[in-house]
Amino acid sequence: MKSLVARGALTNNRILEAWAKIPRGDFVPEDQAINAFNDSPLRLESFGFNISAPHMYCICLEALDPQPGMSFLDIGR
């Protein structure tokens, strides 16, 4: 997360707080958890999809500018 802030990918304090509360490692298979916080997409071959790189979520969330009480779901392919 610090590298995302340092690079300017994550600037919104509300998004930064939410990002800190949600452990990305909980959304990947256990064998991929060590790579969960790398700023690159994760290929989940057994499921047939990728999880986007963290900076992509930052770009999208910064553009969406979600307000308190809002949520979003990223459905990719």
Short mmCIF file of C-alpha atoms in Angstrom, two decimals, residues 18-19 21-37 42-44 47 49-52 57 72-74:
data_model
loop_
_atom_site.label_atom_id
_atom_site.label_comp_id
_atom_site.label_asym_id
_atom_site.label_seq_id
_atom_site.Cartn_x
_atom_site.Cartn_y
_atom_site.Cartn_z
CA ALA A 18 -10.78 1.12 3.23
CA TRP A 19 -7.79 -0.41 1.46
CA LYS A 21 -9.08 -2.63 6.28
CA ILE A 22 -9.53 -5.23 3.55
CA PRO A 23 -6.84 -7.92 3.49
CA ARG A 24 -6.25 -8.74 -0.20
CA GLY A 25 -4.75 -12.06 0.84
CA ASP A 26 -8.21 -13.22 1.95
CA PHE A 27 -9.36 -13.16 -1.68
CA VAL A 28 -6.73 -15.42 -3.18
CA PRO A 29 -6.00 -19.11 -2.76
CA GLU A 30 -3.67 -19.88 0.13
CA ASP A 31 -0.80 -20.81 -2.19
CA GLN A 32 -1.01 -17.33 -3.80
CA ALA A 33 -1.28 -15.35 -0.54
CA ILE A 34 2.43 -14.54 -0.54
CA ASN A 35 1.92 -12.70 -3.85
CA ALA A 36 -1.35 -10.99 -2.90
CA PHE A 37 0.22 -7.58 -2.26
CA LEU A 42 -2.52 -12.68 -10.10
CA ARG A 43 -3.39 -15.53 -12.43
CA LEU A 44 -5.68 -18.03 -10.74
CA PHE A 47 -10.43 -20.74 -11.55
CA PHE A 49 -9.31 -15.82 -14.29
CA ASN A 50 -6.97 -13.11 -13.05
CA ILE A 51 -7.25 -10.77 -10.09
CA SER A 52 -6.33 -7.27 -11.18
CA TYR A 57 -8.31 -0.97 -8.22
CA PHE A 72 -18.54 -1.78 -5.39
CA LEU A 73 -17.94 -5.19 -6.87
CA ASP A 74 -15.35 -5.86 -9.54
#
